[in-house]
PDB file of C-alpha atoms in Angstrom:
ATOM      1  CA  UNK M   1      -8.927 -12.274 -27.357  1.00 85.00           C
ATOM      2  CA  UNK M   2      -7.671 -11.027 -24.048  1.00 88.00           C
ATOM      3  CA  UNK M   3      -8.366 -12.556 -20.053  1.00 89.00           C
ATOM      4  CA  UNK M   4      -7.579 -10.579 -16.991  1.00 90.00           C
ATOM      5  CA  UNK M   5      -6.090 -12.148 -14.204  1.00 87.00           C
ATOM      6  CA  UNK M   6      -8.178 -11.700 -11.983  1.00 85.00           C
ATOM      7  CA  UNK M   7     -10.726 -13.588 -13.760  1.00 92.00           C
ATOM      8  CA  UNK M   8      -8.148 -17.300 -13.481  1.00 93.00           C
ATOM      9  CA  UNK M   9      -9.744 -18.276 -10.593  1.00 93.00           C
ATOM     10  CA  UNK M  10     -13.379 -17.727 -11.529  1.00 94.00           C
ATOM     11  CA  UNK M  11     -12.675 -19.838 -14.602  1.00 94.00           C
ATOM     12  CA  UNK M  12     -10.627 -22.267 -12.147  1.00 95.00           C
ATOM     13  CA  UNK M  13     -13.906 -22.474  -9.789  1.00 95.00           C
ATOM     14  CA  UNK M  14     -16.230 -23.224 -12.834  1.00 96.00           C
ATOM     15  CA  UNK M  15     -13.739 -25.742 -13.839  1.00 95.00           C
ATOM     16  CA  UNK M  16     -14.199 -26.842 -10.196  1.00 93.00           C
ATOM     17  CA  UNK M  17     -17.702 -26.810 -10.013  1.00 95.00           C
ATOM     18  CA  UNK M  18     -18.409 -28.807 -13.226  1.00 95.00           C
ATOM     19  CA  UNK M  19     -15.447 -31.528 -13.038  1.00 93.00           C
ATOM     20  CA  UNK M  20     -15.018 -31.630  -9.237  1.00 92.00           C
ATOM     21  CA  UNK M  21     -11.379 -30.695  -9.537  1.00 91.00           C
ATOM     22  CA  UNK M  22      -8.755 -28.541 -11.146  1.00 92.00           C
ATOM     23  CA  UNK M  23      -7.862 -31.279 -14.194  1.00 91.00           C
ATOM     24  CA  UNK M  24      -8.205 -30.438 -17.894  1.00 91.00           C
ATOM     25  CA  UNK M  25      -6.830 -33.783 -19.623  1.00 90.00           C
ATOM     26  CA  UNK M  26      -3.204 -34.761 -18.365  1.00 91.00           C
ATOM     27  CA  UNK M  27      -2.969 -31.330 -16.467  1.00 92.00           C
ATOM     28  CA  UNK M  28      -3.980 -30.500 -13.459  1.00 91.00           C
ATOM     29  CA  UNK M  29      -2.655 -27.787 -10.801  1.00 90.00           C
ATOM     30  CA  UNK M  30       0.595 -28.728  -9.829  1.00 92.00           C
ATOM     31  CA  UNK M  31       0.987 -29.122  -5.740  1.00 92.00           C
ATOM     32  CA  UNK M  32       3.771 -27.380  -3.566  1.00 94.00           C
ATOM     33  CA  UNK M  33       5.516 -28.554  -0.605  1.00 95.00           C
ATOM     34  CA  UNK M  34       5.345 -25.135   0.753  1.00 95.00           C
ATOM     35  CA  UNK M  35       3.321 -22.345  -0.571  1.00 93.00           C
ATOM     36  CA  UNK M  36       3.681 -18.899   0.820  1.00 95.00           C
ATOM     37  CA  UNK M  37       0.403 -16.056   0.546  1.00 93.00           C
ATOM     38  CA  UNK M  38       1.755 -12.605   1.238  1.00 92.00           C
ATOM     39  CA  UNK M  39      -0.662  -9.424   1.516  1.00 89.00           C
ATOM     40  CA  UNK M  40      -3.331 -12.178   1.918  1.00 90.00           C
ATOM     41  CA  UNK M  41      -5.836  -9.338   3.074  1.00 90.00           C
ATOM     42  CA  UNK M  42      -6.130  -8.454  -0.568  1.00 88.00           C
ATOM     43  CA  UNK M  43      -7.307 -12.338  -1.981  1.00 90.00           C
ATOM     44  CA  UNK M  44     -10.896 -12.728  -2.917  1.00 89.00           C
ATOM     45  CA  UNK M  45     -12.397 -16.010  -1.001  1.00 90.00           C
ATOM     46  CA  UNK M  46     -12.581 -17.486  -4.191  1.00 91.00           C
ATOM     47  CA  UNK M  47      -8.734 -17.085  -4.803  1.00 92.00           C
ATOM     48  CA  UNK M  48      -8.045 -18.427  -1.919  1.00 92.00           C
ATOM     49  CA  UNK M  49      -9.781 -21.769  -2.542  1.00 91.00           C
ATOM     50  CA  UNK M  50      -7.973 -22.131  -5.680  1.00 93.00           C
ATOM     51  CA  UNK M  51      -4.555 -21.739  -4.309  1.00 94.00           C
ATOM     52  CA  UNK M  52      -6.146 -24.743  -1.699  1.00 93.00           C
ATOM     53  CA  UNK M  53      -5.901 -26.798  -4.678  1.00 92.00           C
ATOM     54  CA  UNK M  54      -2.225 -26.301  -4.910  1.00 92.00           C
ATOM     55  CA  UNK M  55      -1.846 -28.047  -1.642  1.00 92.00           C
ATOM     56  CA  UNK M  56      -1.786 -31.547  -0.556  1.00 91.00           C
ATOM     57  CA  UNK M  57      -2.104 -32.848   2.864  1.00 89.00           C
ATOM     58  CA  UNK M  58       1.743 -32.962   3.470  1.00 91.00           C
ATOM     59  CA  UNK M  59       1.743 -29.253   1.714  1.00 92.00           C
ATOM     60  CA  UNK M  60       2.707 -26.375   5.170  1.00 91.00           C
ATOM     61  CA  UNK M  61       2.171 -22.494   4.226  1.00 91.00           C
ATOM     62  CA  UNK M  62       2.906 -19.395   5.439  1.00 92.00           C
ATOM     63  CA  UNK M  63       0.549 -16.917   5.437  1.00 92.00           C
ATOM     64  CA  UNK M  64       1.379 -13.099   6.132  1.00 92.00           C
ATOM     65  CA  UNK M  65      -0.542  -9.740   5.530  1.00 91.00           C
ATOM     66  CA  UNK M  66      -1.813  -6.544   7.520  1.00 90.00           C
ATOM     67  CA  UNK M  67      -5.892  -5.703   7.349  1.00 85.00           C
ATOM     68  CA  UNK M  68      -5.055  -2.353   8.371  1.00 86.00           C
ATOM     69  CA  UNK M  69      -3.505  -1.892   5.050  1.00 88.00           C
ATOM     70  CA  UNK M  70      -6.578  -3.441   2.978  1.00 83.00           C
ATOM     71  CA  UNK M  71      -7.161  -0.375   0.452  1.00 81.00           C
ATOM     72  CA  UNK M  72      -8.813  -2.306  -2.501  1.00 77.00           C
ATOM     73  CA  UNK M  73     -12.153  -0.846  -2.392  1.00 74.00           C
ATOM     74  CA  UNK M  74     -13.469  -3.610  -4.710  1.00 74.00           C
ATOM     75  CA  UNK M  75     -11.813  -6.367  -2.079  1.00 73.00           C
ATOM     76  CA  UNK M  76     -14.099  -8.181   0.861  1.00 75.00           C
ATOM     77  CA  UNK M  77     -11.749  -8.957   3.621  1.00 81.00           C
ATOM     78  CA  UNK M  78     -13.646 -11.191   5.740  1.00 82.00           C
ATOM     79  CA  UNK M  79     -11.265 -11.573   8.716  1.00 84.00           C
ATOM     80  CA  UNK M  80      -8.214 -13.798   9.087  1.00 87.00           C
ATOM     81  CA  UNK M  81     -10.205 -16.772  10.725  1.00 87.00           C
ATOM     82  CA  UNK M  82     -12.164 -16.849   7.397  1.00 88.00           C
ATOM     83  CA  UNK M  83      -8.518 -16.835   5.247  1.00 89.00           C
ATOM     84  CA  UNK M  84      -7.814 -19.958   7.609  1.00 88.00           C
ATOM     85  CA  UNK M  85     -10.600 -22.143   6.935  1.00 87.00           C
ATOM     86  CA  UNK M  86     -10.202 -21.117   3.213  1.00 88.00           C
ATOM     87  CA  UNK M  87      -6.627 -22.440   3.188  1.00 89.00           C
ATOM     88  CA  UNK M  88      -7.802 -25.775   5.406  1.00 87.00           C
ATOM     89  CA  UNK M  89      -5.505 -24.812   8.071  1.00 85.00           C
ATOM     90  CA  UNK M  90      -6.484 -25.781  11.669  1.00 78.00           C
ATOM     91  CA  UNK M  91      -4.880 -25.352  15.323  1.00 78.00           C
ATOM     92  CA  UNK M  92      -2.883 -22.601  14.321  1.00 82.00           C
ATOM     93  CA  UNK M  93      -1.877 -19.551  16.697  1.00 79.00           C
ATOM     94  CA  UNK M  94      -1.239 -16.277  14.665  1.00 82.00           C
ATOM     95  CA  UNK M  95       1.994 -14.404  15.003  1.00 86.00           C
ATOM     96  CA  UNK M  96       1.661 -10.947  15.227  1.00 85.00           C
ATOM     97  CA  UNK M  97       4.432  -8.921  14.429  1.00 86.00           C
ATOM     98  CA  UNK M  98       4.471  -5.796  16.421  1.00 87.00           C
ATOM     99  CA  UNK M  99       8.329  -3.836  15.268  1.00 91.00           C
ATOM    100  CA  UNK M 100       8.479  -1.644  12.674  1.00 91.00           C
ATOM    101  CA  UNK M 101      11.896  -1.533  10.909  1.00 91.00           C
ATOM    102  CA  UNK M 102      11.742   0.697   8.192  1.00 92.00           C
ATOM    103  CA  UNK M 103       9.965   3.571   9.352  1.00 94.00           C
ATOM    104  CA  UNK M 104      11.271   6.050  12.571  1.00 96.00           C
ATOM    105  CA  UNK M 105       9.579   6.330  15.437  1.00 96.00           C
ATOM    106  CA  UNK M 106       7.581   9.530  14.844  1.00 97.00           C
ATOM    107  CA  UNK M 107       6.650   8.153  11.438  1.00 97.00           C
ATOM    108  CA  UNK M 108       5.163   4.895  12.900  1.00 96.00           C
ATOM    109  CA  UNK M 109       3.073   6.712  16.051  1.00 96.00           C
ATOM    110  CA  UNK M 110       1.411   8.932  13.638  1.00 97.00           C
ATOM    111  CA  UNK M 111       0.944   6.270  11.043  1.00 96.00           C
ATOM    112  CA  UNK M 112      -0.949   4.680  14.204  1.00 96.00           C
ATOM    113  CA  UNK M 113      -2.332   7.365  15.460  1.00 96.00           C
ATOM    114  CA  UNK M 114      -3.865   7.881  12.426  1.00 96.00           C
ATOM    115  CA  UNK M 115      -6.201   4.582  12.023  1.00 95.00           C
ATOM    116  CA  UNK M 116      -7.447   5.829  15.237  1.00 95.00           C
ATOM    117  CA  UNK M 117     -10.659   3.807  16.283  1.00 94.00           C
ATOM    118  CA  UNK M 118      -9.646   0.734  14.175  1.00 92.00           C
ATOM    119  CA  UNK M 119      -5.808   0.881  15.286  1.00 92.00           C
ATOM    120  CA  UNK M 120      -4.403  -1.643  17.299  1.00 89.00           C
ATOM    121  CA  UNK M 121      -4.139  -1.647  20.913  1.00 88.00           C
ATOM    122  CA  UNK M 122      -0.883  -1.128  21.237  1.00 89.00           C
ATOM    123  CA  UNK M 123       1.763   1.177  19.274  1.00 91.00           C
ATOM    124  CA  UNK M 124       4.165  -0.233  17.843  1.00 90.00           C
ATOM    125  CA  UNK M 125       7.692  -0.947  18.668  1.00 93.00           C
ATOM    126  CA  UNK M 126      10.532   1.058  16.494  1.00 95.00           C
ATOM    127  CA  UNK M 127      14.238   0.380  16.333  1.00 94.00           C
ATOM    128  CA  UNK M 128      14.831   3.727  14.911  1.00 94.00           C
ATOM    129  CA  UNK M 129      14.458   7.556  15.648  1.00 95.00           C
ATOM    130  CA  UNK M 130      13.813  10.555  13.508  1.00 94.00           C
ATOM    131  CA  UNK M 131      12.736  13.854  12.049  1.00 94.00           C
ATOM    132  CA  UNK M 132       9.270  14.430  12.967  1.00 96.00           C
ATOM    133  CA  UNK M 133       6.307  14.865  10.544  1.00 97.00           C
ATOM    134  CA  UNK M 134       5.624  17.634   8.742  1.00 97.00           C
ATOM    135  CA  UNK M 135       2.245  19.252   8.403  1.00 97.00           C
ATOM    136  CA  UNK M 136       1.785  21.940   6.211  1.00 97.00           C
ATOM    137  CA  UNK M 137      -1.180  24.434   4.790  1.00 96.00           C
ATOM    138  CA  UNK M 138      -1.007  26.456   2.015  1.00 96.00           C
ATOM    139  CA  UNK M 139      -3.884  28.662   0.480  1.00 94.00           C
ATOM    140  CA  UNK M 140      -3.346  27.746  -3.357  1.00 94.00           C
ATOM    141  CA  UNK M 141      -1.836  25.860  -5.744  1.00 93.00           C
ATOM    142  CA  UNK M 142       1.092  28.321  -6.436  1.00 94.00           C
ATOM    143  CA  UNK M 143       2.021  28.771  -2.645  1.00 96.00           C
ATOM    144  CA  UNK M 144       2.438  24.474  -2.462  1.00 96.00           C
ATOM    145  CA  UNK M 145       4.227  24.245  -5.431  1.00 96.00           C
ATOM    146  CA  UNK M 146       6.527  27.210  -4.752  1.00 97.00           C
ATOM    147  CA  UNK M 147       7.243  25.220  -1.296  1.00 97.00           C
ATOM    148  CA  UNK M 148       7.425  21.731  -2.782  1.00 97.00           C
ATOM    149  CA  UNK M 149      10.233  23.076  -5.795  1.00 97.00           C
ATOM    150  CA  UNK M 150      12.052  24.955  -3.018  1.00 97.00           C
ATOM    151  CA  UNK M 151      12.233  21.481  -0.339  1.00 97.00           C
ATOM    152  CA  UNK M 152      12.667  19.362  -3.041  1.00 97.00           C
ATOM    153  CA  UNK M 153      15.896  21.477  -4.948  1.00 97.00           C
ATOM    154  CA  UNK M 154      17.219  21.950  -1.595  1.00 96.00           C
ATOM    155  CA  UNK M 155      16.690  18.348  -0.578  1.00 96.00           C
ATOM    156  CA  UNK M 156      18.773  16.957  -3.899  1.00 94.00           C
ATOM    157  CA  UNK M 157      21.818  18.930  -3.125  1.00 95.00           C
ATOM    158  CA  UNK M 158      21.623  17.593   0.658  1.00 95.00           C
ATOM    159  CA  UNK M 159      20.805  13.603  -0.655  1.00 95.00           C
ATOM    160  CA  UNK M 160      21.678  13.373  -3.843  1.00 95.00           C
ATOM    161  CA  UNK M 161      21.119   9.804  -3.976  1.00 96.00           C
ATOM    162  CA  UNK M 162      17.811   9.610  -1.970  1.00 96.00           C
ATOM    163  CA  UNK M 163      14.361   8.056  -3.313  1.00 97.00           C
ATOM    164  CA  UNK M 164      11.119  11.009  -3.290  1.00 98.00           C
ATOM    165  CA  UNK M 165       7.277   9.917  -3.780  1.00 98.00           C
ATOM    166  CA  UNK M 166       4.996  11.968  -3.950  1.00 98.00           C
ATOM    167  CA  UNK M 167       1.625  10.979  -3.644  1.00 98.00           C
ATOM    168  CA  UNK M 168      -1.598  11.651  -4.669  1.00 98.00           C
ATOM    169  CA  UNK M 169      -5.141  10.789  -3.660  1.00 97.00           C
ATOM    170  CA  UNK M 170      -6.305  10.471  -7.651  1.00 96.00           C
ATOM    171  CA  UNK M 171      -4.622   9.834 -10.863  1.00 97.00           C
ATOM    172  CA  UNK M 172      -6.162  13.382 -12.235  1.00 97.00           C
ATOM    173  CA  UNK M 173      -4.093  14.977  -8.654  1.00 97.00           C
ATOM    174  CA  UNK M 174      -1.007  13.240  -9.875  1.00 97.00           C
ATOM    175  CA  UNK M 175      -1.260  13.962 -13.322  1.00 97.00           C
ATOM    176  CA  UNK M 176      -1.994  17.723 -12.567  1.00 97.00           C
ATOM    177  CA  UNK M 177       1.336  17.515 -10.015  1.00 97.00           C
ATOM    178  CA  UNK M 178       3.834  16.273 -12.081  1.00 97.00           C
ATOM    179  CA  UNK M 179       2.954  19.064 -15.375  1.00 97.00           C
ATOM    180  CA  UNK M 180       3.363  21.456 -11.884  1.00 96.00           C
ATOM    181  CA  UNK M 181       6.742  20.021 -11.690  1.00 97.00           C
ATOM    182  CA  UNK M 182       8.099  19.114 -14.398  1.00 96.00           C
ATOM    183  CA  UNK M 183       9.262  22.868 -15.652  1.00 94.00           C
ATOM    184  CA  UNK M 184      11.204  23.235 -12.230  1.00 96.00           C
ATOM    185  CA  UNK M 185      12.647  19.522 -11.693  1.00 96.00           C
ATOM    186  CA  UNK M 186      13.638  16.045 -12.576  1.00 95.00           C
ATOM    187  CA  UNK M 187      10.483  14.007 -11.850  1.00 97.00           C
ATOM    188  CA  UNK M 188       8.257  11.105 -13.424  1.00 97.00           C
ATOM    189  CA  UNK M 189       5.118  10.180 -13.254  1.00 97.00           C
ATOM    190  CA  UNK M 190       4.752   6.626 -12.424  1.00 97.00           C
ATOM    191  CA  UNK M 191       0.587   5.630 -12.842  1.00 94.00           C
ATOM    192  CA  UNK M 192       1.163   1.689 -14.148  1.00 90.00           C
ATOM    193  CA  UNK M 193       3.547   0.542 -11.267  1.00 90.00           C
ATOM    194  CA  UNK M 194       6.641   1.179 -12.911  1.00 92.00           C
ATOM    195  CA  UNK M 195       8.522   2.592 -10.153  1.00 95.00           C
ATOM    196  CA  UNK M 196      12.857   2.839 -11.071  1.00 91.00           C
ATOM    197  CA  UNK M 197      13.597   2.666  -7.352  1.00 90.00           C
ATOM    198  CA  UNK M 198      16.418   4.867  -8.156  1.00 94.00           C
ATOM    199  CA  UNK M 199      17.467   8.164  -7.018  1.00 96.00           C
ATOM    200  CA  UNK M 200      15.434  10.952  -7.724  1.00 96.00           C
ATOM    201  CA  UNK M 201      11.160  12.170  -7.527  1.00 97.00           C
ATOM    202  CA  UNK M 202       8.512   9.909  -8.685  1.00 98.00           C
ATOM    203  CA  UNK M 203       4.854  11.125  -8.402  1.00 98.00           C
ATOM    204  CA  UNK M 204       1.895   8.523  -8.660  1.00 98.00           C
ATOM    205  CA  UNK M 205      -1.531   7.785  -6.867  1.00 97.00           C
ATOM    206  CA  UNK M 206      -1.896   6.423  -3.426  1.00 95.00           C
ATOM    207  CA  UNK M 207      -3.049   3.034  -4.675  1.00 92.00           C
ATOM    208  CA  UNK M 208       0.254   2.481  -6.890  1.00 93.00           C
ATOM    209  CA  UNK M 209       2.371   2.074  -3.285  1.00 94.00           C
ATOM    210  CA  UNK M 210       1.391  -0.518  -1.229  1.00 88.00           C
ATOM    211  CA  UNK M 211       4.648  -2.416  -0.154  1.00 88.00           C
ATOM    212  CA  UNK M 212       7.092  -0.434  -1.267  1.00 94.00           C
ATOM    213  CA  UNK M 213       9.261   2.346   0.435  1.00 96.00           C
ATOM    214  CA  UNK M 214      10.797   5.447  -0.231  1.00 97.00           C
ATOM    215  CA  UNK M 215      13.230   7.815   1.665  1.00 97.00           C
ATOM    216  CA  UNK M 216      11.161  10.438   1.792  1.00 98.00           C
ATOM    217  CA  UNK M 217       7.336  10.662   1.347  1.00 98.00           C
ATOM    218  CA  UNK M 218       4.868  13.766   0.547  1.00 98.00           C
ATOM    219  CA  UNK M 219       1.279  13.082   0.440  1.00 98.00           C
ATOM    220  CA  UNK M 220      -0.138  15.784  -1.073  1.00 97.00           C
ATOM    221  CA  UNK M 221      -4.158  17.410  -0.832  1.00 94.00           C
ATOM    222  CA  UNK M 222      -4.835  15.718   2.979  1.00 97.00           C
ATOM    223  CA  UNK M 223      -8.105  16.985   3.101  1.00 95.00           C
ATOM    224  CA  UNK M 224     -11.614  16.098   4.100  1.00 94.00           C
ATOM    225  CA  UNK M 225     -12.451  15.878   0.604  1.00 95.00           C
ATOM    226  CA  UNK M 226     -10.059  13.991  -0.445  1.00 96.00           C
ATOM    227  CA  UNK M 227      -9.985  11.784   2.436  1.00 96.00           C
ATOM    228  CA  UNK M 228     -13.349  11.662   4.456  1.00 95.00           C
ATOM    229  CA  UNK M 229     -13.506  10.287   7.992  1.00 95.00           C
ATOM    230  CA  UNK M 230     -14.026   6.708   6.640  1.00 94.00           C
ATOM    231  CA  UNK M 231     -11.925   3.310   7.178  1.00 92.00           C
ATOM    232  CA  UNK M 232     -11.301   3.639   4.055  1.00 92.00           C
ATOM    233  CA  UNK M 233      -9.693   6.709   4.539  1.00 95.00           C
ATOM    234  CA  UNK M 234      -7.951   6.437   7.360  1.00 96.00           C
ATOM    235  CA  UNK M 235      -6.240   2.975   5.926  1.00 94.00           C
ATOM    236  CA  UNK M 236      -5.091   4.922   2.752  1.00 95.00           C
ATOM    237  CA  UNK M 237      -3.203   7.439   4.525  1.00 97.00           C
ATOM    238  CA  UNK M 238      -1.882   5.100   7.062  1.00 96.00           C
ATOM    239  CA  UNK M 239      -0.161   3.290   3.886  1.00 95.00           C
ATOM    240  CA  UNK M 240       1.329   6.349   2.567  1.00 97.00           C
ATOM    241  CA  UNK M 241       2.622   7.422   5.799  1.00 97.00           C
ATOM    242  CA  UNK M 242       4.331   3.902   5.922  1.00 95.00           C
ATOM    243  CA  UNK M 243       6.222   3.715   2.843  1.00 96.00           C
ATOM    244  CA  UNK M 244       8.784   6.571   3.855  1.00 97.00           C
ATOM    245  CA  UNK M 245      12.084   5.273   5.550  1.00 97.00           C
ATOM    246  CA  UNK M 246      13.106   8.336   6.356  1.00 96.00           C
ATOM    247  CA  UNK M 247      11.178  11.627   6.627  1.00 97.00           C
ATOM    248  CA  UNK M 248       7.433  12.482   6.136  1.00 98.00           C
ATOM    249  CA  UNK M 249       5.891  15.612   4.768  1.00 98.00           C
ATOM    250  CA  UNK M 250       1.527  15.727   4.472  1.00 98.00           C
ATOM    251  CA  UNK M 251       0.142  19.041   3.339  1.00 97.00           C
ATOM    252  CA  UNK M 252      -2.807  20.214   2.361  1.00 96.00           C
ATOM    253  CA  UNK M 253      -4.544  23.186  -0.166  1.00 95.00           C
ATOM    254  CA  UNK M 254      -7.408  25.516   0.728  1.00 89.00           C
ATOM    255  CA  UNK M 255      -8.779  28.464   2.998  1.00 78.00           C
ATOM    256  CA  UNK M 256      -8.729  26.390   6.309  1.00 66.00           C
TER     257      UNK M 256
END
């Protein structure tokens, strides 16, 4: 008695494949003069042929994402000439957009510094300065959370009204932070996407923050555990570095 919706456009393409369209009856997908695909790095082929069928030959699109910000590890990116011949577009010239606005500069080279072999030739252009990043080591548990209660008390008498993530690799890590917490401030944990985007110190895992942005950012256990020297990797952290407008703070927990 329940669906997913992921699984609309398998049931769309087996509807496709048996009828030769997307018509049950009197109903049928209806068609857009302009349809607009953001994140598009994150569709499945197969959803990307069904929102085809939403277009008609007069229909134009815009198309946006980033594929160094694919982090779905159950996703198959094949490449943004592939999302083009999906769509049926032709004889178009990509627009890359190479300014960051939200975060400062040092946020942005070390967000870019750290794709490393997959980043893109050139940095990229920032409109803003700031506070560099923060890189810290502690030897336990107790030492970090003595540090983060102490920056964070002291942070919301100075910004009263800013936004705080914290984020963690796992949902176990983020669970485990915020009972840390909890006893010694204000904070929620936010697993299911429902961020308040209010002032205050939300804690959730890394793949709850794709597109949004915070004030200030603190990705927590940066480690080769926790983050091998994969693509994978190196994408994940480059999101979390990215979502902080302001100031960013990565530590990490153990003898080295």
């Amino acid at each position: 008695g329940t669906i997913d919706q992921e699984d609309f456009a398998i049931l769309f393409e087996l509807l496709r494949l048996k009828t030769g369209g997307y018509r049950v009856g009197k109903k049928s997908l209806p068609a857009y003069e302009h349809l607009v695909i953001d994140e598009t790095q994150d569709f499945a082929p197969i959803e990307l042929s069904l929102l085809k069928g939403s277009t008609t030959d007069k229909t134009t699109l815009t198309v946006s994402g980033d594929d160094m910000q694919q982090i779905d590890p159950t996703a198959h990116f094949q490449g943004w000439q592939s999302v083009l011949e999906r769509l049926g577009i032709a004889d178009t010239e990509p627009v890359q957009l190479k300014t960051i606005y939200r975060s400062p500069k040092p946020i942005a080279q070390f967000a870019h510094d750290i794709l490393g072999p997959i980043a893109p030739r050139e940095r990229p252009r920032t409109v803003k300065d700031g506070a560099p990043v923060t890189l810290s080591h502690y030897y336990n548990d107790g030492l970090a959370v003595s540090a983060l209660v102490t920056a964070l008390e002291t942070l919301s008498r100075k910004d009263p009204v800013a936004t705080t993530l914290i984020i963690t690799r796992h949902v176990k890590q983020a669970q485990i932070m915020f009972e840390n917490l909890k006893n010694f401030l204000r904070v929620k944990l936010v697993l299911d996407g429902e961020f308040d985007f209010t002032p205050g110190i939300e804690i959730t895992e890394i793949s709850q923050v794709k597109g949004l942005e915070f004030d200030y950012v603190i990705v927590s256990d940066v480690d080769e555990i926790n983050y091998p020297n994969t693509v994978e990797s190196r994408r994940l952290l480059h999101v979390a570095a990215t979502r902080a407008i302001h100031q960013l703070w990565m530590f990490w927990i153990g003898d080295k």
